[in-house]
PDB file of C-alpha atoms in Angstrom:
ATOM      1  CA  UNK J   6      26.519 -69.866 -18.251  1.00 37.00           C
ATOM      2  CA  UNK J   7      23.334 -71.024 -16.562  1.00 42.00           C
ATOM      3  CA  UNK J   8      25.390 -72.591 -13.795  1.00 42.00           C
ATOM      4  CA  UNK J   9      26.932 -69.215 -13.027  1.00 45.00           C
ATOM      5  CA  UNK J  10      23.612 -67.469 -12.414  1.00 62.00           C
ATOM      6  CA  UNK J  11      22.889 -66.223  -8.902  1.00 82.00           C
ATOM      7  CA  UNK J  12      21.133 -68.747  -6.683  1.00 89.00           C
ATOM      8  CA  UNK J  13      19.829 -67.954  -3.210  1.00 93.00           C
ATOM      9  CA  UNK J  14      18.469 -70.539  -0.754  1.00 94.00           C
ATOM     10  CA  UNK J  15      15.833 -69.357   1.761  1.00 95.00           C
ATOM     11  CA  UNK J  16      15.102 -71.900   4.478  1.00 96.00           C
ATOM     12  CA  UNK J  17      12.111 -71.914   6.815  1.00 97.00           C
ATOM     13  CA  UNK J  18      12.759 -73.914   9.985  1.00 98.00           C
ATOM     14  CA  UNK J  19       9.301 -75.011  11.077  1.00 97.00           C
ATOM     15  CA  UNK J  20       7.764 -77.114  13.827  1.00 97.00           C
ATOM     16  CA  UNK J  21       6.102 -80.340  12.722  1.00 96.00           C
ATOM     17  CA  UNK J  22       4.625 -80.930  16.179  1.00 97.00           C
ATOM     18  CA  UNK J  23       3.689 -78.460  18.928  1.00 97.00           C
ATOM     19  CA  UNK J  24       6.317 -77.744  21.603  1.00 97.00           C
ATOM     20  CA  UNK J  25       6.108 -80.411  24.305  1.00 97.00           C
ATOM     21  CA  UNK J  26       7.660 -80.815  27.724  1.00 97.00           C
ATOM     22  CA  UNK J  27      10.361 -83.396  28.319  1.00 96.00           C
ATOM     23  CA  UNK J  28       7.995 -85.290  30.628  1.00 96.00           C
ATOM     24  CA  UNK J  29       5.176 -85.368  28.049  1.00 95.00           C
ATOM     25  CA  UNK J  30       7.633 -86.378  25.308  1.00 96.00           C
ATOM     26  CA  UNK J  31       8.858 -89.249  27.478  1.00 95.00           C
ATOM     27  CA  UNK J  32       5.248 -90.382  27.939  1.00 94.00           C
ATOM     28  CA  UNK J  33       4.550 -90.167  24.186  1.00 94.00           C
ATOM     29  CA  UNK J  34       7.705 -92.122  23.333  1.00 95.00           C
ATOM     30  CA  UNK J  35       6.566 -95.000  25.533  1.00 94.00           C
ATOM     31  CA  UNK J  36       2.867 -94.924  24.651  1.00 91.00           C
ATOM     32  CA  UNK J  37       2.116 -93.353  21.286  1.00 90.00           C
ATOM     33  CA  UNK J  38       3.270 -94.931  18.027  1.00 91.00           C
ATOM     34  CA  UNK J  39       1.208 -92.431  16.043  1.00 91.00           C
ATOM     35  CA  UNK J  40       3.290 -89.502  17.301  1.00 93.00           C
ATOM     36  CA  UNK J  41       6.472 -91.423  16.512  1.00 93.00           C
ATOM     37  CA  UNK J  42       5.255 -91.686  12.916  1.00 94.00           C
ATOM     38  CA  UNK J  43       4.386 -87.981  12.778  1.00 94.00           C
ATOM     39  CA  UNK J  44       7.888 -87.044  13.908  1.00 96.00           C
ATOM     40  CA  UNK J  45       9.862 -89.153  11.419  1.00 95.00           C
ATOM     41  CA  UNK J  46      10.410 -86.057   9.235  1.00 94.00           C
ATOM     42  CA  UNK J  47      12.147 -84.100  11.999  1.00 97.00           C
ATOM     43  CA  UNK J  48      15.952 -84.202  11.989  1.00 97.00           C
ATOM     44  CA  UNK J  49      16.597 -80.876  13.738  1.00 97.00           C
ATOM     45  CA  UNK J  50      15.568 -80.240  17.332  1.00 98.00           C
ATOM     46  CA  UNK J  51      16.049 -77.712  20.124  1.00 98.00           C
ATOM     47  CA  UNK J  52      15.898 -77.960  23.909  1.00 98.00           C
ATOM     48  CA  UNK J  53      14.815 -74.882  25.874  1.00 98.00           C
ATOM     49  CA  UNK J  54      13.237 -73.912  29.194  1.00 98.00           C
ATOM     50  CA  UNK J  55      10.246 -71.797  30.187  1.00 98.00           C
ATOM     51  CA  UNK J  56       7.874 -71.741  33.141  1.00 97.00           C
ATOM     52  CA  UNK J  57       4.839 -73.940  32.621  1.00 97.00           C
ATOM     53  CA  UNK J  58       1.834 -72.562  30.789  1.00 97.00           C
ATOM     54  CA  UNK J  59      -1.499 -73.164  32.530  1.00 96.00           C
ATOM     55  CA  UNK J  60      -5.222 -72.795  32.037  1.00 97.00           C
ATOM     56  CA  UNK J  61      -6.937 -71.182  35.034  1.00 97.00           C
ATOM     57  CA  UNK J  62     -10.591 -70.381  35.748  1.00 97.00           C
ATOM     58  CA  UNK J  63     -11.650 -72.543  32.808  1.00 96.00           C
ATOM     59  CA  UNK J  64     -15.294 -73.206  31.998  1.00 95.00           C
ATOM     60  CA  UNK J  65     -17.196 -74.650  29.071  1.00 93.00           C
ATOM     61  CA  UNK J  66     -20.362 -72.979  27.781  1.00 91.00           C
ATOM     62  CA  UNK J  67     -22.472 -75.726  26.217  1.00 86.00           C
ATOM     63  CA  UNK J  68     -24.807 -73.342  24.353  1.00 87.00           C
ATOM     64  CA  UNK J  69     -22.035 -71.479  22.536  1.00 90.00           C
ATOM     65  CA  UNK J  70     -19.555 -74.407  22.474  1.00 90.00           C
ATOM     66  CA  UNK J  71     -17.033 -71.974  23.926  1.00 94.00           C
ATOM     67  CA  UNK J  72     -14.081 -72.922  26.134  1.00 96.00           C
ATOM     68  CA  UNK J  73     -13.366 -69.935  28.389  1.00 97.00           C
ATOM     69  CA  UNK J  74     -10.122 -69.605  30.307  1.00 98.00           C
ATOM     70  CA  UNK J  75      -7.250 -67.561  31.710  1.00 98.00           C
ATOM     71  CA  UNK J  76      -3.695 -68.250  30.475  1.00 98.00           C
ATOM     72  CA  UNK J  77      -0.931 -68.080  33.074  1.00 97.00           C
ATOM     73  CA  UNK J  78       2.832 -68.379  32.599  1.00 97.00           C
ATOM     74  CA  UNK J  79       4.892 -67.253  35.575  1.00 95.00           C
ATOM     75  CA  UNK J  80       4.023 -63.589  36.199  1.00 95.00           C
ATOM     76  CA  UNK J  81       2.141 -63.299  32.906  1.00 97.00           C
ATOM     77  CA  UNK J  82      -1.626 -63.626  33.173  1.00 98.00           C
ATOM     78  CA  UNK J  83      -4.209 -63.142  30.412  1.00 98.00           C
ATOM     79  CA  UNK J  84      -7.852 -63.272  31.450  1.00 98.00           C
ATOM     80  CA  UNK J  85     -11.167 -63.555  29.599  1.00 97.00           C
ATOM     81  CA  UNK J  86      -9.897 -65.670  26.712  1.00 98.00           C
ATOM     82  CA  UNK J  87     -12.062 -68.107  24.781  1.00 97.00           C
ATOM     83  CA  UNK J  88     -12.032 -70.597  21.919  1.00 97.00           C
ATOM     84  CA  UNK J  89     -15.012 -71.586  19.783  1.00 95.00           C
ATOM     85  CA  UNK J  90     -15.002 -75.396  19.598  1.00 93.00           C
ATOM     86  CA  UNK J  91     -18.263 -75.857  17.678  1.00 91.00           C
ATOM     87  CA  UNK J  92     -16.565 -77.236  14.535  1.00 91.00           C
ATOM     88  CA  UNK J  93     -15.304 -80.209  16.572  1.00 91.00           C
ATOM     89  CA  UNK J  94     -18.758 -81.174  17.878  1.00 87.00           C
ATOM     90  CA  UNK J  95     -19.444 -84.044  15.498  1.00 82.00           C
ATOM     91  CA  UNK J  96     -22.415 -85.418  17.462  1.00 81.00           C
ATOM     92  CA  UNK J  97     -25.219 -83.865  19.472  1.00 79.00           C
ATOM     93  CA  UNK J  98     -23.928 -85.334  22.716  1.00 82.00           C
ATOM     94  CA  UNK J  99     -20.259 -84.452  23.285  1.00 85.00           C
ATOM     95  CA  UNK J 100     -18.007 -84.571  26.310  1.00 88.00           C
ATOM     96  CA  UNK J 101     -15.235 -82.100  27.104  1.00 90.00           C
ATOM     97  CA  UNK J 102     -12.386 -82.950  29.475  1.00 91.00           C
ATOM     98  CA  UNK J 103     -10.254 -80.082  30.742  1.00 94.00           C
ATOM     99  CA  UNK J 104      -7.363 -79.691  33.154  1.00 95.00           C
ATOM    100  CA  UNK J 105      -4.692 -77.147  33.950  1.00 96.00           C
ATOM    101  CA  UNK J 106      -2.735 -78.033  30.821  1.00 95.00           C
ATOM    102  CA  UNK J 107      -5.087 -79.829  28.439  1.00 95.00           C
ATOM    103  CA  UNK J 108      -8.501 -80.038  26.824  1.00 95.00           C
ATOM    104  CA  UNK J 109     -10.040 -82.999  24.969  1.00 93.00           C
ATOM    105  CA  UNK J 110     -13.370 -83.327  23.173  1.00 92.00           C
ATOM    106  CA  UNK J 111     -15.069 -86.708  22.591  1.00 88.00           C
ATOM    107  CA  UNK J 112     -18.451 -87.904  21.435  1.00 85.00           C
ATOM    108  CA  UNK J 113     -20.169 -89.033  24.637  1.00 83.00           C
ATOM    109  CA  UNK J 114     -20.840 -92.445  23.069  1.00 82.00           C
ATOM    110  CA  UNK J 115     -17.182 -93.490  22.610  1.00 80.00           C
ATOM    111  CA  UNK J 116     -14.781 -95.304  24.909  1.00 78.00           C
ATOM    112  CA  UNK J 117     -12.256 -92.536  25.666  1.00 71.00           C
ATOM    113  CA  UNK J 118      -9.566 -95.098  26.551  1.00 72.00           C
ATOM    114  CA  UNK J 119      -9.680 -96.496  23.018  1.00 71.00           C
ATOM    115  CA  UNK J 120     -10.801 -93.630  20.773  1.00 78.00           C
ATOM    116  CA  UNK J 121      -8.949 -90.511  19.677  1.00 84.00           C
ATOM    117  CA  UNK J 122     -10.637 -87.203  20.606  1.00 87.00           C
ATOM    118  CA  UNK J 123     -12.143 -85.048  17.852  1.00 91.00           C
ATOM    119  CA  UNK J 124      -9.904 -82.275  19.178  1.00 94.00           C
ATOM    120  CA  UNK J 125      -7.244 -82.110  21.856  1.00 94.00           C
ATOM    121  CA  UNK J 126      -4.750 -79.509  22.960  1.00 96.00           C
ATOM    122  CA  UNK J 127      -2.176 -78.885  25.604  1.00 96.00           C
ATOM    123  CA  UNK J 128      -1.776 -75.209  26.488  1.00 97.00           C
ATOM    124  CA  UNK J 129       1.173 -74.984  24.076  1.00 97.00           C
ATOM    125  CA  UNK J 130      -0.668 -76.838  21.314  1.00 97.00           C
ATOM    126  CA  UNK J 131      -3.584 -74.411  21.664  1.00 97.00           C
ATOM    127  CA  UNK J 132      -1.142 -71.535  21.027  1.00 97.00           C
ATOM    128  CA  UNK J 133       0.382 -73.415  18.074  1.00 96.00           C
ATOM    129  CA  UNK J 134      -3.052 -74.172  16.602  1.00 96.00           C
ATOM    130  CA  UNK J 135      -3.933 -70.483  17.004  1.00 96.00           C
ATOM    131  CA  UNK J 136      -0.784 -69.445  15.102  1.00 94.00           C
ATOM    132  CA  UNK J 137      -1.643 -71.914  12.313  1.00 93.00           C
ATOM    133  CA  UNK J 138      -5.282 -70.716  12.246  1.00 93.00           C
ATOM    134  CA  UNK J 139      -6.636 -74.153  13.173  1.00 94.00           C
ATOM    135  CA  UNK J 140      -8.519 -72.413  15.987  1.00 95.00           C
ATOM    136  CA  UNK J 141      -8.744 -68.778  17.101  1.00 96.00           C
ATOM    137  CA  UNK J 142      -8.136 -67.651  20.669  1.00 97.00           C
ATOM    138  CA  UNK J 143     -10.436 -64.668  21.266  1.00 97.00           C
ATOM    139  CA  UNK J 144      -9.279 -62.025  23.707  1.00 97.00           C
ATOM    140  CA  UNK J 145      -6.256 -59.927  24.526  1.00 97.00           C
ATOM    141  CA  UNK J 146      -3.000 -61.816  25.063  1.00 96.00           C
ATOM    142  CA  UNK J 147       0.649 -61.611  24.001  1.00 94.00           C
ATOM    143  CA  UNK J 148       1.485 -64.887  22.247  1.00 93.00           C
ATOM    144  CA  UNK J 149       5.144 -63.883  21.770  1.00 91.00           C
ATOM    145  CA  UNK J 150       5.635 -63.190  25.489  1.00 95.00           C
ATOM    146  CA  UNK J 151       4.411 -66.630  26.541  1.00 96.00           C
ATOM    147  CA  UNK J 152       6.336 -68.290  23.707  1.00 97.00           C
ATOM    148  CA  UNK J 153       9.766 -67.088  24.881  1.00 97.00           C
ATOM    149  CA  UNK J 154      12.221 -69.801  25.915  1.00 98.00           C
ATOM    150  CA  UNK J 155      15.799 -70.046  27.200  1.00 98.00           C
ATOM    151  CA  UNK J 156      17.604 -72.086  24.575  1.00 98.00           C
ATOM    152  CA  UNK J 157      20.152 -74.661  25.812  1.00 98.00           C
ATOM    153  CA  UNK J 158      20.862 -76.944  22.885  1.00 98.00           C
ATOM    154  CA  UNK J 159      20.471 -77.308  19.124  1.00 98.00           C
ATOM    155  CA  UNK J 160      20.880 -80.820  17.727  1.00 97.00           C
ATOM    156  CA  UNK J 161      20.423 -82.915  14.612  1.00 97.00           C
ATOM    157  CA  UNK J 162      19.953 -86.566  13.814  1.00 95.00           C
ATOM    158  CA  UNK J 163      21.101 -87.562  10.343  1.00 91.00           C
ATOM    159  CA  UNK J 164      20.617 -91.305  10.582  1.00 90.00           C
ATOM    160  CA  UNK J 165      17.391 -91.236  12.608  1.00 94.00           C
ATOM    161  CA  UNK J 166      14.631 -88.760  13.399  1.00 96.00           C
ATOM    162  CA  UNK J 167      14.862 -86.289  16.285  1.00 97.00           C
ATOM    163  CA  UNK J 168      12.446 -88.174  18.562  1.00 96.00           C
ATOM    164  CA  UNK J 169      14.399 -91.428  18.207  1.00 96.00           C
ATOM    165  CA  UNK J 170      17.694 -89.595  18.740  1.00 95.00           C
ATOM    166  CA  UNK J 171      16.463 -88.048  21.976  1.00 96.00           C
ATOM    167  CA  UNK J 172      14.639 -90.976  23.564  1.00 95.00           C
ATOM    168  CA  UNK J 173      15.652 -94.362  22.176  1.00 93.00           C
ATOM    169  CA  UNK J 174      19.044 -94.751  23.854  1.00 87.00           C
ATOM    170  CA  UNK J 175      19.171 -91.704  26.090  1.00 86.00           C
ATOM    171  CA  UNK J 176      20.704 -88.365  25.126  1.00 93.00           C
ATOM    172  CA  UNK J 177      23.774 -87.027  26.886  1.00 95.00           C
ATOM    173  CA  UNK J 178      22.946 -83.316  26.713  1.00 96.00           C
ATOM    174  CA  UNK J 179      19.258 -83.740  27.539  1.00 96.00           C
ATOM    175  CA  UNK J 180      20.358 -85.677  30.619  1.00 95.00           C
ATOM    176  CA  UNK J 181      22.953 -83.016  31.466  1.00 96.00           C
ATOM    177  CA  UNK J 182      20.360 -80.247  31.302  1.00 97.00           C
ATOM    178  CA  UNK J 183      17.992 -82.208  33.560  1.00 96.00           C
ATOM    179  CA  UNK J 184      20.859 -82.802  35.998  1.00 96.00           C
ATOM    180  CA  UNK J 185      22.356 -79.295  36.041  1.00 97.00           C
ATOM    181  CA  UNK J 186      19.627 -76.707  35.513  1.00 96.00           C
ATOM    182  CA  UNK J 187      17.195 -75.422  38.141  1.00 95.00           C
ATOM    183  CA  UNK J 188      13.483 -75.133  37.617  1.00 94.00           C
ATOM    184  CA  UNK J 189      12.255 -71.541  37.164  1.00 95.00           C
ATOM    185  CA  UNK J 190       9.229 -72.097  39.377  1.00 90.00           C
ATOM    186  CA  UNK J 191       9.719 -73.519  42.868  1.00 86.00           C
ATOM    187  CA  UNK J 192       6.808 -75.968  42.686  1.00 87.00           C
ATOM    188  CA  UNK J 193       7.610 -77.297  39.198  1.00 89.00           C
ATOM    189  CA  UNK J 194       9.626 -80.248  37.976  1.00 94.00           C
ATOM    190  CA  UNK J 195      12.418 -79.349  35.570  1.00 95.00           C
ATOM    191  CA  UNK J 196      11.135 -82.116  33.294  1.00 96.00           C
ATOM    192  CA  UNK J 197       7.896 -80.109  32.944  1.00 96.00           C
ATOM    193  CA  UNK J 198       9.714 -76.846  32.146  1.00 97.00           C
ATOM    194  CA  UNK J 199      12.239 -78.298  29.697  1.00 98.00           C
ATOM    195  CA  UNK J 200      10.576 -78.036  26.295  1.00 98.00           C
ATOM    196  CA  UNK J 201      11.429 -79.939  23.114  1.00 98.00           C
ATOM    197  CA  UNK J 202      10.983 -78.467  19.627  1.00 98.00           C
ATOM    198  CA  UNK J 203      10.867 -80.844  16.657  1.00 98.00           C
ATOM    199  CA  UNK J 204      11.695 -79.030  13.410  1.00 98.00           C
ATOM    200  CA  UNK J 205      11.675 -79.767   9.714  1.00 96.00           C
ATOM    201  CA  UNK J 206      12.897 -77.377   7.021  1.00 96.00           C
ATOM    202  CA  UNK J 207      11.337 -76.033   3.860  1.00 94.00           C
ATOM    203  CA  UNK J 208      13.608 -74.563   1.202  1.00 92.00           C
ATOM    204  CA  UNK J 209      12.719 -71.895  -1.330  1.00 91.00           C
ATOM    205  CA  UNK J 210      15.299 -71.514  -4.093  1.00 85.00           C
ATOM    206  CA  UNK J 211      15.540 -68.181  -5.876  1.00 85.00           C
ATOM    207  CA  UNK J 212      17.442 -68.038  -9.163  1.00 76.00           C
ATOM    208  CA  UNK J 213      18.332 -65.054 -11.325  1.00 71.00           C
ATOM    209  CA  UNK J 214      17.611 -65.172 -15.051  1.00 63.00           C
ATOM    210  CA  UNK J 215      18.528 -62.868 -17.910  1.00 60.00           C
ATOM    211  CA  UNK J 216      15.630 -61.228 -19.733  1.00 59.00           C
ATOM    212  CA  UNK J 217      16.558 -62.874 -23.031  1.00 58.00           C
ATOM    213  CA  UNK J 218      16.614 -66.417 -21.631  1.00 56.00           C
ATOM    214  CA  UNK J 219      13.990 -68.696 -23.111  1.00 56.00           C
ATOM    215  CA  UNK J 220      14.081 -71.591 -20.641  1.00 58.00           C
ATOM    216  CA  UNK J 221      13.260 -70.923 -17.015  1.00 54.00           C
ATOM    217  CA  UNK J 222      14.309 -74.147 -15.365  1.00 59.00           C
ATOM    218  CA  UNK J 223      13.292 -74.563 -11.752  1.00 60.00           C
ATOM    219  CA  UNK J 224      16.571 -74.944  -9.834  1.00 62.00           C
ATOM    220  CA  UNK J 225      17.122 -78.188  -7.978  1.00 76.00           C
ATOM    221  CA  UNK J 226      16.599 -78.029  -4.241  1.00 81.00           C
ATOM    222  CA  UNK J 227      19.412 -78.956  -1.904  1.00 86.00           C
ATOM    223  CA  UNK J 228      19.540 -82.259  -0.055  1.00 92.00           C
ATOM    224  CA  UNK J 229      17.515 -81.806   3.133  1.00 93.00           C
ATOM    225  CA  UNK J 230      20.149 -83.389   5.375  1.00 94.00           C
ATOM    226  CA  UNK J 231      22.712 -80.919   3.979  1.00 95.00           C
ATOM    227  CA  UNK J 232      20.356 -78.052   4.885  1.00 96.00           C
ATOM    228  CA  UNK J 233      19.676 -79.428   8.382  1.00 96.00           C
ATOM    229  CA  UNK J 234      23.409 -80.001   8.994  1.00 97.00           C
ATOM    230  CA  UNK J 235      24.155 -76.457   7.906  1.00 97.00           C
ATOM    231  CA  UNK J 236      21.263 -74.941   9.873  1.00 98.00           C
ATOM    232  CA  UNK J 237      22.441 -76.566  13.105  1.00 98.00           C
ATOM    233  CA  UNK J 238      25.879 -74.980  12.711  1.00 98.00           C
ATOM    234  CA  UNK J 239      24.415 -71.592  11.785  1.00 98.00           C
ATOM    235  CA  UNK J 240      22.196 -71.451  14.880  1.00 98.00           C
ATOM    236  CA  UNK J 241      25.017 -72.601  17.174  1.00 98.00           C
ATOM    237  CA  UNK J 242      27.441 -70.095  15.635  1.00 97.00           C
ATOM    238  CA  UNK J 243      25.194 -67.065  16.176  1.00 97.00           C
ATOM    239  CA  UNK J 244      23.536 -68.126  19.465  1.00 97.00           C
ATOM    240  CA  UNK J 245      26.352 -69.994  21.294  1.00 96.00           C
ATOM    241  CA  UNK J 246      24.030 -72.387  23.144  1.00 96.00           C
ATOM    242  CA  UNK J 247      25.244 -73.494  26.577  1.00 96.00           C
ATOM    243  CA  UNK J 248      25.217 -77.258  26.034  1.00 98.00           C
ATOM    244  CA  UNK J 249      26.598 -77.256  22.483  1.00 97.00           C
ATOM    245  CA  UNK J 250      30.261 -77.875  23.199  1.00 96.00           C
ATOM    246  CA  UNK J 251      31.211 -77.889  19.498  1.00 94.00           C
ATOM    247  CA  UNK J 252      30.982 -74.212  18.486  1.00 95.00           C
ATOM    248  CA  UNK J 253      31.809 -74.555  14.749  1.00 95.00           C
ATOM    249  CA  UNK J 254      34.349 -71.720  14.751  1.00 94.00           C
ATOM    250  CA  UNK J 255      35.108 -72.247  11.035  1.00 96.00           C
ATOM    251  CA  UNK J 256      31.467 -72.076   9.926  1.00 97.00           C
ATOM    252  CA  UNK J 257      30.274 -71.457   7.224  1.00 97.00           C
ATOM    253  CA  UNK J 258      33.139 -73.660   6.060  1.00 96.00           C
ATOM    254  CA  UNK J 259      32.072 -77.251   6.694  1.00 93.00           C
ATOM    255  CA  UNK J 260      32.125 -80.640   5.010  1.00 90.00           C
ATOM    256  CA  UNK J 261      28.387 -81.299   5.400  1.00 92.00           C
ATOM    257  CA  UNK J 262      26.359 -78.242   4.562  1.00 94.00           C
ATOM    258  CA  UNK J 263      25.676 -75.636   1.899  1.00 95.00           C
ATOM    259  CA  UNK J 264      29.071 -73.911   1.768  1.00 95.00           C
ATOM    260  CA  UNK J 265      30.190 -75.595  -1.469  1.00 92.00           C
ATOM    261  CA  UNK J 266      26.802 -75.743  -3.219  1.00 91.00           C
ATOM    262  CA  UNK J 267      27.387 -72.717  -5.462  1.00 89.00           C
ATOM    263  CA  UNK J 268      24.960 -70.408  -3.664  1.00 92.00           C
ATOM    264  CA  UNK J 269      25.258 -66.618  -3.660  1.00 92.00           C
ATOM    265  CA  UNK J 270      23.747 -66.648  -0.177  1.00 95.00           C
ATOM    266  CA  UNK J 271      21.524 -68.750   2.067  1.00 96.00           C
ATOM    267  CA  UNK J 272      19.412 -67.978   5.100  1.00 97.00           C
ATOM    268  CA  UNK J 273      17.458 -69.493   7.978  1.00 98.00           C
ATOM    269  CA  UNK J 274      14.426 -68.204   9.840  1.00 97.00           C
ATOM    270  CA  UNK J 275      12.112 -69.857  12.365  1.00 97.00           C
ATOM    271  CA  UNK J 276       8.667 -70.202  10.789  1.00 96.00           C
ATOM    272  CA  UNK J 277       6.773 -70.287  14.098  1.00 96.00           C
ATOM    273  CA  UNK J 278       5.826 -67.762  16.775  1.00 95.00           C
ATOM    274  CA  UNK J 279       8.772 -68.638  19.008  1.00 97.00           C
ATOM    275  CA  UNK J 280      11.422 -66.497  20.692  1.00 97.00           C
ATOM    276  CA  UNK J 281      14.656 -68.079  21.895  1.00 98.00           C
ATOM    277  CA  UNK J 282      17.037 -66.416  24.339  1.00 98.00           C
ATOM    278  CA  UNK J 283      20.623 -67.702  24.164  1.00 97.00           C
ATOM    279  CA  UNK J 284      23.966 -66.528  25.636  1.00 96.00           C
ATOM    280  CA  UNK J 285      25.122 -64.655  22.532  1.00 96.00           C
ATOM    281  CA  UNK J 286      21.823 -63.422  21.052  1.00 97.00           C
ATOM    282  CA  UNK J 287      18.061 -63.805  20.940  1.00 97.00           C
ATOM    283  CA  UNK J 288      16.221 -64.976  17.840  1.00 98.00           C
ATOM    284  CA  UNK J 289      12.578 -64.270  17.078  1.00 97.00           C
ATOM    285  CA  UNK J 290      10.464 -66.371  14.738  1.00 96.00           C
ATOM    286  CA  UNK J 291       7.145 -65.738  13.033  1.00 94.00           C
ATOM    287  CA  UNK J 292       4.474 -68.005  11.603  1.00 92.00           C
ATOM    288  CA  UNK J 293       3.482 -65.335   9.083  1.00 86.00           C
ATOM    289  CA  UNK J 294       6.560 -63.612   7.676  1.00 80.00           C
ATOM    290  CA  UNK J 295       4.528 -61.872   4.959  1.00 78.00           C
ATOM    291  CA  UNK J 296       2.317 -60.057   7.482  1.00 78.00           C
ATOM    292  CA  UNK J 297       4.886 -59.596  10.249  1.00 76.00           C
ATOM    293  CA  UNK J 298       8.248 -58.255   9.126  1.00 80.00           C
ATOM    294  CA  UNK J 299       9.886 -58.189  12.573  1.00 85.00           C
ATOM    295  CA  UNK J 300      11.205 -61.770  12.515  1.00 93.00           C
ATOM    296  CA  UNK J 301      14.954 -62.455  12.737  1.00 96.00           C
ATOM    297  CA  UNK J 302      16.990 -64.437  10.230  1.00 97.00           C
ATOM    298  CA  UNK J 303      20.514 -65.751   9.821  1.00 98.00           C
ATOM    299  CA  UNK J 304      22.119 -64.816   6.489  1.00 97.00           C
ATOM    300  CA  UNK J 305      25.257 -66.496   5.144  1.00 97.00           C
ATOM    301  CA  UNK J 306      27.030 -64.816   2.256  1.00 96.00           C
ATOM    302  CA  UNK J 307      30.553 -65.939   1.410  1.00 95.00           C
ATOM    303  CA  UNK J 308      32.418 -66.138   4.729  1.00 97.00           C
ATOM    304  CA  UNK J 309      30.012 -63.794   6.515  1.00 97.00           C
ATOM    305  CA  UNK J 310      27.409 -65.107   8.976  1.00 97.00           C
ATOM    306  CA  UNK J 311      25.018 -62.411  10.224  1.00 97.00           C
ATOM    307  CA  UNK J 312      21.958 -62.490  12.479  1.00 97.00           C
ATOM    308  CA  UNK J 313      19.626 -59.808  11.135  1.00 95.00           C
ATOM    309  CA  UNK J 314      17.118 -58.445  13.666  1.00 94.00           C
ATOM    310  CA  UNK J 315      13.739 -57.919  12.050  1.00 87.00           C
ATOM    311  CA  UNK J 316      12.715 -55.199  14.492  1.00 84.00           C
ATOM    312  CA  UNK J 317      15.769 -53.127  13.494  1.00 83.00           C
ATOM    313  CA  UNK J 318      14.927 -53.513   9.805  1.00 79.00           C
ATOM    314  CA  UNK J 319      11.299 -52.482  10.430  1.00 74.00           C
ATOM    315  CA  UNK J 320      12.415 -49.386  12.358  1.00 76.00           C
ATOM    316  CA  UNK J 321      14.889 -48.420   9.625  1.00 78.00           C
ATOM    317  CA  UNK J 322      12.148 -48.643   7.001  1.00 76.00           C
ATOM    318  CA  UNK J 323       9.643 -46.610   9.064  1.00 63.00           C
TER     319      UNK J 323
END
């Protein structure tokens, strides 16, 4: 009887590294073993394009340890923003390096070519750190607007991690995108606008119990590769990404996924402040689904695969 109880699998698809450009990822692959280690848990990845995000008019106020800047992405411009960096000042004498797309903080005494900074951020990492409450960007800006990307490809790597899959021996669809697509901004390189998203997944299993049951066993979680394999197909099915030639017409039926795992239903949502625009639909994520109810999610129940729009649900409940 216990085996017949209702089980529901809720899956958060979450970044394990900030979004990075293809060019920066290429640099990290060649030069940074530490990042390779950090990304070993990612087996699901996405490739998408957006105009570059820049710092402009940036200054550093030594007295307040405040980095002041304007954020610019295409026609979007947010002025008078700042970040308090005082918690990263581990010595009295610190040095801050800043450019159009990065900041780094070092103790003045260290060799910057050999030592890691006490804090570093690209423009996109600063946004990601803000969403994870590592730092707080003060000022008025629309994080969702500058975190909107045109999604080209969803991929998985079962035998390796995503980073290895994309960069070790070349990647056909990444190369195709770089060959075929145009940059959005005339003075940009496509390799700077093509962004890579390295995801992991986190499953929450919900199980129904009768009131008279004595034992409340925690249900076993699904194999992560099964979840990732299923998630890839779900996203491709509802979004119809341009460079995914296999469209998984029979999904949710599949040999490697959650279809035959005895679940009443299962779902996927993006657990980061990211919006993806694809040919068939857009999908909106959120890093705080308990505070913000307007995130989208894919729900699979039986043979039905539905993309629920959070904004519609919020408006219906209002």
